[in-house]
XYZ file of C-alpha atoms in Angstrom:
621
model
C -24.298 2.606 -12.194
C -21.758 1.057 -15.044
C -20.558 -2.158 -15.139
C -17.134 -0.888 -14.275
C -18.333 1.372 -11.086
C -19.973 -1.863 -10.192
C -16.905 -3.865 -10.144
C -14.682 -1.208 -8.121
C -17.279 -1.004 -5.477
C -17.280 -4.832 -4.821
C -13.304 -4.411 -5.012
C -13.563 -1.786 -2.547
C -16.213 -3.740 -0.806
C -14.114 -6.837 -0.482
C -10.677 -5.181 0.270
C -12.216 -3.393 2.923
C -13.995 -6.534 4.913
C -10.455 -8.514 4.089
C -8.787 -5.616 5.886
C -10.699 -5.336 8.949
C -10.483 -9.149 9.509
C -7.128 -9.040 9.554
C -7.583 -5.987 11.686
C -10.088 -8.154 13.871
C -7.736 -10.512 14.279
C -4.529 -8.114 15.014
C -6.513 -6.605 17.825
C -7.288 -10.282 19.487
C -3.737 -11.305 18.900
C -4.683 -14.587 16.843
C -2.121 -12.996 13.893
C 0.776 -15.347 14.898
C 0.956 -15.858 11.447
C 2.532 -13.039 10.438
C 4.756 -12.835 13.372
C 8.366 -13.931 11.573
C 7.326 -10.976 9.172
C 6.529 -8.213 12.116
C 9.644 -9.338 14.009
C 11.923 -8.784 10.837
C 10.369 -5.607 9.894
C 10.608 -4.386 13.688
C 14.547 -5.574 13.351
C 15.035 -2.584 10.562
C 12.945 0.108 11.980
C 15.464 -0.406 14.964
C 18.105 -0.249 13.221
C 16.734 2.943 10.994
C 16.082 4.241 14.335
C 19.834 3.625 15.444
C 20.924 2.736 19.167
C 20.090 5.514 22.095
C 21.770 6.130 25.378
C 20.693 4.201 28.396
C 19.113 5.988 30.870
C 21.723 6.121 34.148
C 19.090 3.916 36.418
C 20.137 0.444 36.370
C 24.173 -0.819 36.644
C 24.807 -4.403 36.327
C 27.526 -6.144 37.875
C 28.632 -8.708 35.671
C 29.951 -12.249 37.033
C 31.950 -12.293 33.587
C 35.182 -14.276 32.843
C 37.166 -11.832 34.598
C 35.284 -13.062 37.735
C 35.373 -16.067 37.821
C 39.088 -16.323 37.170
C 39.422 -14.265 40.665
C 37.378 -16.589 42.135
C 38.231 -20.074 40.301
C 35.010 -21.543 39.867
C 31.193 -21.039 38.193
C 29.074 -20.883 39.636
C 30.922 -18.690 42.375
C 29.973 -19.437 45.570
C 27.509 -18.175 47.380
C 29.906 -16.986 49.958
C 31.264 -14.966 47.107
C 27.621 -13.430 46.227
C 27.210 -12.385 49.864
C 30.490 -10.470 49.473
C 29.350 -8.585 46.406
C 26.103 -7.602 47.780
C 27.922 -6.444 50.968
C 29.929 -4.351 48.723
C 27.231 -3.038 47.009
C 24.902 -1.995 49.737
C 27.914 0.230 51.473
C 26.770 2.678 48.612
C 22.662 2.438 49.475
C 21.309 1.204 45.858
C 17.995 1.492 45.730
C 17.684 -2.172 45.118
C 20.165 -5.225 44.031
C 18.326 -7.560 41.854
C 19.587 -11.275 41.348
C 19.171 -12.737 38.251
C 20.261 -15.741 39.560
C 18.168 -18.912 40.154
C 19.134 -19.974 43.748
C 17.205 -22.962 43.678
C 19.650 -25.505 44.740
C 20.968 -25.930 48.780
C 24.816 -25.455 48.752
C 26.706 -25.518 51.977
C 24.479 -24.240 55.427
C 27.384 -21.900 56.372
C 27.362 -20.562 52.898
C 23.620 -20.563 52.509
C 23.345 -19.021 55.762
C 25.700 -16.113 54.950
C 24.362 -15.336 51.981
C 20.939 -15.038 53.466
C 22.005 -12.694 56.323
C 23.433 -10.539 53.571
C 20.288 -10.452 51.794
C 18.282 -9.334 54.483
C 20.414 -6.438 55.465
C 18.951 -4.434 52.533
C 16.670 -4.332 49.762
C 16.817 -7.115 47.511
C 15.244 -9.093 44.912
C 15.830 -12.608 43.467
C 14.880 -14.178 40.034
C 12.406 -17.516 40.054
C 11.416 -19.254 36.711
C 8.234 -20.321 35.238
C 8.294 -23.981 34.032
C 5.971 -24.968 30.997
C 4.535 -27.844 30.198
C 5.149 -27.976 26.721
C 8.397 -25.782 26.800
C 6.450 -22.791 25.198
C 5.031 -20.711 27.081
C 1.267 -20.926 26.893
C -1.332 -18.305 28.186
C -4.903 -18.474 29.916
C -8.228 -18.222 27.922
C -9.496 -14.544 27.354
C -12.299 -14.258 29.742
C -11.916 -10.349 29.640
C -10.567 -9.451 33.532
C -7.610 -7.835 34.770
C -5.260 -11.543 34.292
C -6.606 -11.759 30.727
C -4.431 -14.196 28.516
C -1.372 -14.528 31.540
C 1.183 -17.225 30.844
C 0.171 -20.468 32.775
C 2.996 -22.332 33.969
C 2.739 -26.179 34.939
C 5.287 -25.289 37.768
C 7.549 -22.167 39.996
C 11.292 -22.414 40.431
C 11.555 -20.449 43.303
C 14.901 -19.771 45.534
C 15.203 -21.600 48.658
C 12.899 -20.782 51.303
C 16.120 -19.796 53.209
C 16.353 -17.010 50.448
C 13.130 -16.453 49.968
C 11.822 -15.073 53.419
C 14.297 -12.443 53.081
C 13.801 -11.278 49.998
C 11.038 -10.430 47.220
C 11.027 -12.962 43.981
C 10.107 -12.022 40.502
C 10.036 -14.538 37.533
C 12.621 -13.939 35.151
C 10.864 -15.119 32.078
C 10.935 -13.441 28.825
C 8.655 -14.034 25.542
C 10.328 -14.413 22.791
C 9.725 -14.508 18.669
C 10.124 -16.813 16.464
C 13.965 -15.859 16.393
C 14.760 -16.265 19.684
C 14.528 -12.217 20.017
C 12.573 -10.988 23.267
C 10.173 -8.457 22.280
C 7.983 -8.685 25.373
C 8.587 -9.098 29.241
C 4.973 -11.054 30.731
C 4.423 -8.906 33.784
C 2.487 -11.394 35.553
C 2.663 -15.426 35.385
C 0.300 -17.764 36.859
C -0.123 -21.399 38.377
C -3.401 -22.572 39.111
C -4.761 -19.653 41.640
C -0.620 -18.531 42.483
C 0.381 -15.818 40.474
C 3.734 -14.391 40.469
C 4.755 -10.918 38.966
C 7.711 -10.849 37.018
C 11.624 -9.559 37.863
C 11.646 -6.624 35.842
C 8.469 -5.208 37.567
C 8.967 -6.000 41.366
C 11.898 -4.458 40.723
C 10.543 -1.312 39.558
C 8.050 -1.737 42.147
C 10.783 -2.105 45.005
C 12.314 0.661 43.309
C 9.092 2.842 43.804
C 8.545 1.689 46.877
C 4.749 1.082 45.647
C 2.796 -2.367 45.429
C 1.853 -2.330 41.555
C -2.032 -2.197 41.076
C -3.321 -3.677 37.768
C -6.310 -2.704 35.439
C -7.222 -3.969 32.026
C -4.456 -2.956 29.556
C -2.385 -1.243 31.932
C -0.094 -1.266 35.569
C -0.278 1.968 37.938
C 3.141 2.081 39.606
C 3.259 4.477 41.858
C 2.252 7.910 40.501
C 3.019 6.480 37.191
C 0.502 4.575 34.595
C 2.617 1.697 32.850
C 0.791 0.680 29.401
C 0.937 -2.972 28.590
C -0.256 -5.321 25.541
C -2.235 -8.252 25.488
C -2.063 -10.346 28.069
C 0.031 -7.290 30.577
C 2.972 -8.319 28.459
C 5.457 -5.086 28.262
C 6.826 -4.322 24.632
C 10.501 -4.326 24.601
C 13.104 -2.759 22.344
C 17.102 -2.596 22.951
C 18.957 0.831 23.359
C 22.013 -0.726 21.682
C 24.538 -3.785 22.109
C 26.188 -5.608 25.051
C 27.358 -2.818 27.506
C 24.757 -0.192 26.287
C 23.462 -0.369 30.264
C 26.325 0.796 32.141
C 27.807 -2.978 33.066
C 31.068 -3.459 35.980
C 32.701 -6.506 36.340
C 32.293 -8.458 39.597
C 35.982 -9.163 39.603
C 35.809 -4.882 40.125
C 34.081 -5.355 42.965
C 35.667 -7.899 44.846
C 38.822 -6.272 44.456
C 36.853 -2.862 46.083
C 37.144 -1.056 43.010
C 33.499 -0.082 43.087
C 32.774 3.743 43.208
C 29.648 5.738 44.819
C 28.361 7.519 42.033
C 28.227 3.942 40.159
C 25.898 2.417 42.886
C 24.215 5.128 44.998
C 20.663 5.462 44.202
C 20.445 3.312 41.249
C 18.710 -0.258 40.764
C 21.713 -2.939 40.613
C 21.228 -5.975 38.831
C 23.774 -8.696 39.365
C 23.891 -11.652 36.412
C 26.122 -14.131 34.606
C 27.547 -12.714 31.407
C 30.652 -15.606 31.375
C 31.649 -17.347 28.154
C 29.406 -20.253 28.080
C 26.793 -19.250 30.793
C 24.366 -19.763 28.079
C 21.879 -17.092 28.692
C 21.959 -15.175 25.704
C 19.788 -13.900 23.149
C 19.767 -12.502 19.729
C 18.589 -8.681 18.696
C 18.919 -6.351 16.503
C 22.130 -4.677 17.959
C 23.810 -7.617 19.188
C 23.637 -11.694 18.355
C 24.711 -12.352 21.712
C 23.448 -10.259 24.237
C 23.369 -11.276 27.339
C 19.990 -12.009 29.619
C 21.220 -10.059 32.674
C 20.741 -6.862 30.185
C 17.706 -7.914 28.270
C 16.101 -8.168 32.099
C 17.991 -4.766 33.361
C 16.844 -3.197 29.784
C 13.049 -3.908 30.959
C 13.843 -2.817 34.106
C 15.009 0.578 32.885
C 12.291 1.741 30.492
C 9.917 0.388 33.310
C 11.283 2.560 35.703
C 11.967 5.688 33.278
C 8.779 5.178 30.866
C 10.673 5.275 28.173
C 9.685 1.804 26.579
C 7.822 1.652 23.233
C 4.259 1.392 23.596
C 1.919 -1.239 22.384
C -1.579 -1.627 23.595
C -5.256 -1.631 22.795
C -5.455 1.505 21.313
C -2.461 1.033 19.294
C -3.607 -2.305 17.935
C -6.963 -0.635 16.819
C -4.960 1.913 15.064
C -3.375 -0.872 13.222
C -6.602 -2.055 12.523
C -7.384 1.329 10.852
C -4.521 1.286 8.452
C -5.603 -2.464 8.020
C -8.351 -0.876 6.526
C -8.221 2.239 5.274
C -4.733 1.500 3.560
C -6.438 -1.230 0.900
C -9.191 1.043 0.498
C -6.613 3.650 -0.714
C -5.045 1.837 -3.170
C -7.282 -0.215 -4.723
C -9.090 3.238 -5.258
C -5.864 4.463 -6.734
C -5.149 1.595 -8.970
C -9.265 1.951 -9.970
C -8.913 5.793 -11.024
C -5.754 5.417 -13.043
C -3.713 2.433 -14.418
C -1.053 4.226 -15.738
C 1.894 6.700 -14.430
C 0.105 8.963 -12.741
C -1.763 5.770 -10.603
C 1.300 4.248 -10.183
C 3.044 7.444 -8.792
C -0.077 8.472 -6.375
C 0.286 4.560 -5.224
C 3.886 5.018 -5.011
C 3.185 8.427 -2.685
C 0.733 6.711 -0.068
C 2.720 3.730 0.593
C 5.780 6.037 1.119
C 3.802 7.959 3.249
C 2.422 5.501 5.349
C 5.974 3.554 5.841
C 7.299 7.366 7.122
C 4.303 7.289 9.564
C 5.056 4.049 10.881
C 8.570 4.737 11.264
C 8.604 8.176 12.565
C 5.941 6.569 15.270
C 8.226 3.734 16.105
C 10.935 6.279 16.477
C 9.075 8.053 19.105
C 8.210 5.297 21.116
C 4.907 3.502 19.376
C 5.117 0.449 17.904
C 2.597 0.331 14.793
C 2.654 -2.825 13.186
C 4.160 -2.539 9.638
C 3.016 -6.637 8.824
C -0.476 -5.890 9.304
C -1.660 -3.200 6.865
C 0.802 -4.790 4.683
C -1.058 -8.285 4.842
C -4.067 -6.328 4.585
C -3.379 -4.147 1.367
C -1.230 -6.327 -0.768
C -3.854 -9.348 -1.527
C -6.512 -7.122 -2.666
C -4.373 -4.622 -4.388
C -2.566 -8.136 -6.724
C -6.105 -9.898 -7.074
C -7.772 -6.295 -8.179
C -5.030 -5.083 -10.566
C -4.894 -8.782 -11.984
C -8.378 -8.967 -12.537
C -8.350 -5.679 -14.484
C -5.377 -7.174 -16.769
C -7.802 -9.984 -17.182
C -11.003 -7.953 -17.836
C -8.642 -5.437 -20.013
C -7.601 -8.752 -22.154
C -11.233 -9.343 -23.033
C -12.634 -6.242 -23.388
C -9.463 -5.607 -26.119
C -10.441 -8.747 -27.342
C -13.704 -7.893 -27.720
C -13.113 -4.416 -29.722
C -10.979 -6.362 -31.693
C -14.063 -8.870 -32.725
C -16.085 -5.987 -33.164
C -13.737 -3.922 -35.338
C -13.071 -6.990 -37.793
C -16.847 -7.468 -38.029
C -17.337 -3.637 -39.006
C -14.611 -4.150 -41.431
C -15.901 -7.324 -42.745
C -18.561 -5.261 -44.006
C -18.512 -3.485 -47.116
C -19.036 0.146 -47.585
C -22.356 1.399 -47.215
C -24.677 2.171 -50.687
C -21.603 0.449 -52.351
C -23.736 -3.279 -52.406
C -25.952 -3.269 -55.433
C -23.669 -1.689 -57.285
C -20.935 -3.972 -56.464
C -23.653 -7.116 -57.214
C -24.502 -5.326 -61.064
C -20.765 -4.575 -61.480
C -18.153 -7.308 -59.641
C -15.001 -6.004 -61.504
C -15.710 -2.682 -60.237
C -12.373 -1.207 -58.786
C -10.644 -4.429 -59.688
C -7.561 -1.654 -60.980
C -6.951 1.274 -59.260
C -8.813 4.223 -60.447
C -7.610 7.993 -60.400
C -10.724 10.586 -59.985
C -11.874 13.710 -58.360
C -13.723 13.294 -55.507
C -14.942 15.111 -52.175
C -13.435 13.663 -48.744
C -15.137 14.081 -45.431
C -13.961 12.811 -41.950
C -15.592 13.533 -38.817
C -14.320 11.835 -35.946
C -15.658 12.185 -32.066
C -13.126 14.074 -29.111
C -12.100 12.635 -26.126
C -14.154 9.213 -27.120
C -11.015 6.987 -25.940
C -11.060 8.242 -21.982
C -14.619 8.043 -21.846
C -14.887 4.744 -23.043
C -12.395 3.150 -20.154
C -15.268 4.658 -17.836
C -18.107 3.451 -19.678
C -16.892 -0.095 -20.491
C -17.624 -2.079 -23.172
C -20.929 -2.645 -23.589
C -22.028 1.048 -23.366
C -19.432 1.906 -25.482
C -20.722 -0.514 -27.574
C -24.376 1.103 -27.699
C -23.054 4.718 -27.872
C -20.728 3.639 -31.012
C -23.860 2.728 -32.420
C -26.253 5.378 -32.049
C -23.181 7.190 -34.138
C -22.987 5.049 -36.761
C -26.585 4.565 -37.072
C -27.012 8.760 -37.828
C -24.002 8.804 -39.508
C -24.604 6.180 -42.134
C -28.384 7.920 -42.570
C -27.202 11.520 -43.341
C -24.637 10.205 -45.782
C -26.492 8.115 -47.343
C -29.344 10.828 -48.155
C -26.644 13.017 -49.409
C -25.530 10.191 -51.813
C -22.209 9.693 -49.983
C -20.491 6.593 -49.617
C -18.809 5.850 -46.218
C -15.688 3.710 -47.173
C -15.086 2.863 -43.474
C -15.785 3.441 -39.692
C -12.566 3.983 -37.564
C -13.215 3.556 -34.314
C -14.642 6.736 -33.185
C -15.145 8.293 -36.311
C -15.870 7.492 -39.691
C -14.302 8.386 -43.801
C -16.759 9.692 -46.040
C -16.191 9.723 -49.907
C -18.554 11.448 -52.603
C -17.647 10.269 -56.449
C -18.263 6.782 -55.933
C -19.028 4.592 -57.352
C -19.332 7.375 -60.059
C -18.351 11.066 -60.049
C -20.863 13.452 -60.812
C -20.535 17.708 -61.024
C -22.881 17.677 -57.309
C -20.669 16.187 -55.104
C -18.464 18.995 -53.747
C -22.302 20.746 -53.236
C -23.393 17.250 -51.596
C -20.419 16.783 -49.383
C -21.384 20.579 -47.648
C -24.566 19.827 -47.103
C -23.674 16.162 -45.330
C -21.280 18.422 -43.372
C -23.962 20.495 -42.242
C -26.473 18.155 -41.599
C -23.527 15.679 -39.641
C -22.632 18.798 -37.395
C -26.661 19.248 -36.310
C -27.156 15.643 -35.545
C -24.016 15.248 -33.860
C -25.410 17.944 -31.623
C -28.687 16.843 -31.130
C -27.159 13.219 -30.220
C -24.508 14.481 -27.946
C -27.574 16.975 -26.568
C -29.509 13.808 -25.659
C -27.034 11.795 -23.945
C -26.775 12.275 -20.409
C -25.206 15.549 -19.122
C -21.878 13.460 -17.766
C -21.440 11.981 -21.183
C -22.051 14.454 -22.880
C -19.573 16.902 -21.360
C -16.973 14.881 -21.944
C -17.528 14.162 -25.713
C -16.984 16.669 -28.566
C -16.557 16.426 -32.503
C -14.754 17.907 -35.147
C -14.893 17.509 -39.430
C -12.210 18.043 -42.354
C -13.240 18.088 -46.168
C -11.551 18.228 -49.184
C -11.641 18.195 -52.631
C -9.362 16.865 -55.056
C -7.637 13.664 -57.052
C -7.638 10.048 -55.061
C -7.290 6.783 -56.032
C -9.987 4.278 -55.233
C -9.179 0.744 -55.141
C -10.054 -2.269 -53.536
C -7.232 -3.564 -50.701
C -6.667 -7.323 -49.223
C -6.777 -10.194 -51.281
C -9.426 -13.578 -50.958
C -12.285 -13.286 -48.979
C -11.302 -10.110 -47.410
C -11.377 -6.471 -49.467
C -12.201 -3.405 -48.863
C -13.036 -0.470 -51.400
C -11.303 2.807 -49.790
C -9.560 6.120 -51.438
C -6.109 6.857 -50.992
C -3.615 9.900 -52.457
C -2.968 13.486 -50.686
C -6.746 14.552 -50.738
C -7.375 11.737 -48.387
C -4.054 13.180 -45.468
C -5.053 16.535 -46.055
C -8.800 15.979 -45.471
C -7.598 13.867 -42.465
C -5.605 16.558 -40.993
C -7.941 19.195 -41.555
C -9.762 17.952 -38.083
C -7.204 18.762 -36.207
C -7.279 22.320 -37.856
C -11.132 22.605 -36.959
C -10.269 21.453 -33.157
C -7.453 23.872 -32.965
C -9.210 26.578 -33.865
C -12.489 25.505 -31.782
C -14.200 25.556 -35.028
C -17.338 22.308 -36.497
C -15.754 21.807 -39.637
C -12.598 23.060 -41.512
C -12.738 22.864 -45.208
C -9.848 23.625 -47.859
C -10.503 26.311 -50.449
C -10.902 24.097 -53.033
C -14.054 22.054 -51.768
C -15.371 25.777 -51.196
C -14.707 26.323 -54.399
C -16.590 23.600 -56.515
C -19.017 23.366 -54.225
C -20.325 26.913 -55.603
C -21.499 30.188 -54.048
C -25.049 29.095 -53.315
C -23.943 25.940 -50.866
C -25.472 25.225 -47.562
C -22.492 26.467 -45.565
C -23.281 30.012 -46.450
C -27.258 29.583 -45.502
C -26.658 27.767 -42.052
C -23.778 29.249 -40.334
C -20.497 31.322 -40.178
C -17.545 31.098 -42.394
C -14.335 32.501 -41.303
C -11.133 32.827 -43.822
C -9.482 32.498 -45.848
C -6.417 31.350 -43.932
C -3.266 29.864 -44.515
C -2.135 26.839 -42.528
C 0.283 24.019 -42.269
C -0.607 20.404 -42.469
C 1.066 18.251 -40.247
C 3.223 15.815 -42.333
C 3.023 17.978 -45.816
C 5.425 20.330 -47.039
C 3.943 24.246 -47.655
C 0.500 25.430 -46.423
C -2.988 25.407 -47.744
C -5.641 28.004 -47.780
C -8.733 26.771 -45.856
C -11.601 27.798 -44.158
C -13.177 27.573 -40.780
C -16.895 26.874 -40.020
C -19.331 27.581 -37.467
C -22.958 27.251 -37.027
C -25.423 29.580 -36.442
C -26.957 27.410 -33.817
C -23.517 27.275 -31.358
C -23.639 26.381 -27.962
């Protein structure tokens, strides 16, 4: 395994065990850090989602400011409540639900009305959990049915007066860190007392059904309710203030309430009146007010229309709390460039669509979670490949000015017996070979450094040896490839002949090399040569303690660009006709393999064409 596959797998590695703690954690509910950020984000996807019509099960009759202006005082007395729910039974409800805390004793003829009323039908009144601390704080997790309940310090119940008449539910809501409610507790304890809440006695009075609970979950008559930690029910809002069907009070009391607004439906009666203060912000409305938070539970319990939030849910959050870091740290592993960027781009768009076209139909993935759980390994990874990148440039960089530092090869003791040599530039004929290695630059981002390192060097070392027994000089290594000059440091009438058989002998140990690196190395590495013969001028460049001897002049570009004639044309080597030429009839490239030509060709950046030649080995594979 490379150094670089190492490092990905421990990326992978890490990302995946950060994920699934914060999965871990998501599924106990200990993630209240990242609650401000899941409340926000559920804000948008509601409104993305856009409001929906209320079901027609629940009507609330509003004591609003119309009210109390018929009746001249708030809180309207309770002679006044009897009347409505008079009024309102005359049409058989199903139920009428108080969300009103009737705590207080007001006067006996009053109290004593209003109780008669209550009795005469089906009716439900709100009590409220007191906390100690004025948060409200739940049981340990000891894994039964009450898991995790809100314990109160204390009830507010309704007078006892009230009370024997008529069922109770606890009106209290849970709310964010923004004051929005996005559960309803179903059940709330004290000590061994435990109350259920308003919204489900009243869908329990509605279903004429005694709830029965099991872990994660309420069975409601022939209906299953699902409910989150600690049988707290997810709520979301169908729209603003009015989106449940609301009626004044003042309607009521002046007997402008009709049938099909009342018969069979669950009626909830609350205080919506300028100042009341029971109001809370969502995503719809700023101000909305309780009576219709508590009626909007009431509805989706009722219908089953609510968005669902459970066990199962939070483990599929856990998934993506996973799986979704694993993605893209893979991503950002196999390609840092466009292509990464775009398949990144792709899987977090396609993930967001998931999550929204699930909380569109009713399940509430968390959108905080994966997002907490992908975005510190994806910034630590990608930052520690800028970092690694910076010193592994850095590193090529060191090597490459320690290869040029050197001189060229079989240039030393001549340079020692003759310092001036080359101290002018010096016009000559001479032969030009390159030979340069294909698709070298992608393999070495796989390999890494220091196996690029060895690999460069296994090249060089062959290189440097077949030159140097054809009495070439190699003026420099580039990289990947290297520039090799014959006619230094002194022409002679061999050295067209000697640069064809360095070709030849470079092609079969370029082979034999590639042929003995492994097969997934090797397949991705290929090679290609251009020669040339003709006029250059040799000189030494730099100044001080830094030169280098090297051969410039058209010979050198066209010999150059000759390689990417021979890869074109899937040929070893492509020569010009004029290397062919001097070299002579009785050269090695007519003995060892396959000449094709001539042919004419353009050189990229030179004016006209060339005749050249194209070269193949007997041996080809």
């Amino acid at each position: 395994m490379t150094r670089r596959a190492r490092q990905i797998l421990v990326a992978l590695i890490l990302a995946g065990v950060w994920g699934a703690g914060i999965g871990l954690m998501h599924v106990r509910g200990n993630t209240w850090f990242l609650e401000r950020v899941e409340a926000t984000l559920t804000d948008l996807r509601t409104i993305i989602r856009g409001r929906l019509p209320a079901p027609d099960t629940v009507t609330i009759i509003a004591i609003d400011d119309p009210a109390v202006s018929l009746v001249g005082s708030y809180p309207v007395p309770r002679s006044t409540l009897a009347t409505l729910i008079d009024e309102i039974a005359r049409l058989d409800p199903r139920v009428i639900a108080m969300d009103l805390l009737l705590v207080d004793r007001s006067r006996p003829d009053d109290d004593r009305r209003l109780a008669a009323s209550l009795a005469k039908t089906t009716t439900l009144l709100a009590g409220a959990a007191v906390f100690a601390s004025g948060k409200q704080l739940t049981g340990p997790a000891n894994g039964s049915t009450l898991d995790r309940i809100p314990d109160a310090a204390s009830f507010l119940l309704p007078q006892q007066e009230f009370a024997g008449v008529s069922a109770v539910g606890i009106v209290n809501v849970a709310t964010d860190q923004s004051g929005t409610p996005r559960f309803i507790p179903m059940l709330f304890k004290k000590g061994d007392e435990v109350q259920p809440s308003f919204p489900l006695r009243a869908a329990a009075l509605a279903a004429k059904a005694d709830p029965l609970f099991v872990p994660g979950g309420i069975t409601l008559g022939d209906r299953h309710v699902r409910t989150d930690i600690g049988q707290t029910f997810p709520l979301t809002f169908y729209g603003p203030r009015g989106t449940i069907k609301t009626i004044s009070a003042a309607q009521v009391l002046d007997g402008q309430l009709r049938k099909e607004d009342i018969a069979g439906k669950i009626i909830v009666i609350g205080a919506t009146v300028t100042g009341g203060g029971d109001v809370f912000p969502t995503p719809f409305d700023q101000v909305l007010p309780g009576v219709e938070v508590i009626s909007t539970a009431i509805t989706q319990l009722v219908t089953g229309d609510a968005i669902v939030r459970d066990r199962h849910i939070r483990l599929v959050d856990a998934g993506f709390a996973v799986g979704l870091p694993l993605v893209l740290v893979g991503l950002l592993a196999w390609r840092r460039s466009v292509i990464g960027l775009a398949a990144i781009i792709a899987v977090v768009c396609t993930w967001l669509a998931i999550n929204m076209v699930a909380f569109a139909n009713g399940i509430w993935l968390s959108a905080a979670i994966p997002i907490a759980a992908a975005i510190p390994p994806l910034l630590l990874f990608g930052a520690s490949q800028l970092l690694l990148d910076r010193r592994r440039a850095q590193h090529f960089a060191t090597q490459s000015k320690m290869l040029q530092s050197v001189q060229a090869p079989g240039l030393g003791k001549w340079l020692a017996r003759n310092p001036d040599f080359l101290a002018e530039p010096v016009r000559q004929d001479a032969a030009v070979v390159f030979i340069d290695l294909s698709g070298f630059t992608g393999l070495s981002e796989v390999l890494g450094p220091i196996a690029t390192r060895e690999l460069l060097n296994g090249f060089y070392d062959f290189v440097d040896a077949e030159v140097a027994a054809c009495n070439g000089t190699i003026t420099s290594f580039m990289g990947d490839g290297a520039m090799i000059l014959f006619g230094l440091p002194e022409p002679t009438s061999q050295d067209a002949a000697n640069a064809m058989l360095c070709c030849v002998k470079l092609c079969k140990r370029t082979k034999l090399w590639l042929a003995s690196l492994p097969a997934s190395t090797a397949s991705r590495v290929g090679f290609k040569l251009g020669a040339h013969f003709g006029t250059v001028v040799a000189s030494r460049l730099g100044g001080g303690d830094r030169q280098q001897i090297t051969a410039t002049g058209d010979t050198v570009n066209v010999a150059s660009r000759l390689m990417e004639v021979a890869k074109k044309h899937g040929a070893e080597l492509a020569l010009s006709a004029e290397i062919l030429h001097v070299a002579g009839q009785g050269n090695d490239l007519h003995r060892t393999g396959t000449l094709e030509g001539p042919l004419e060709t353009e050189i990229r950046g030179r004016s006209g064409s060339i005749t050249i030649w194209l070269w193949r080995s007997e041996d080809k594979t």
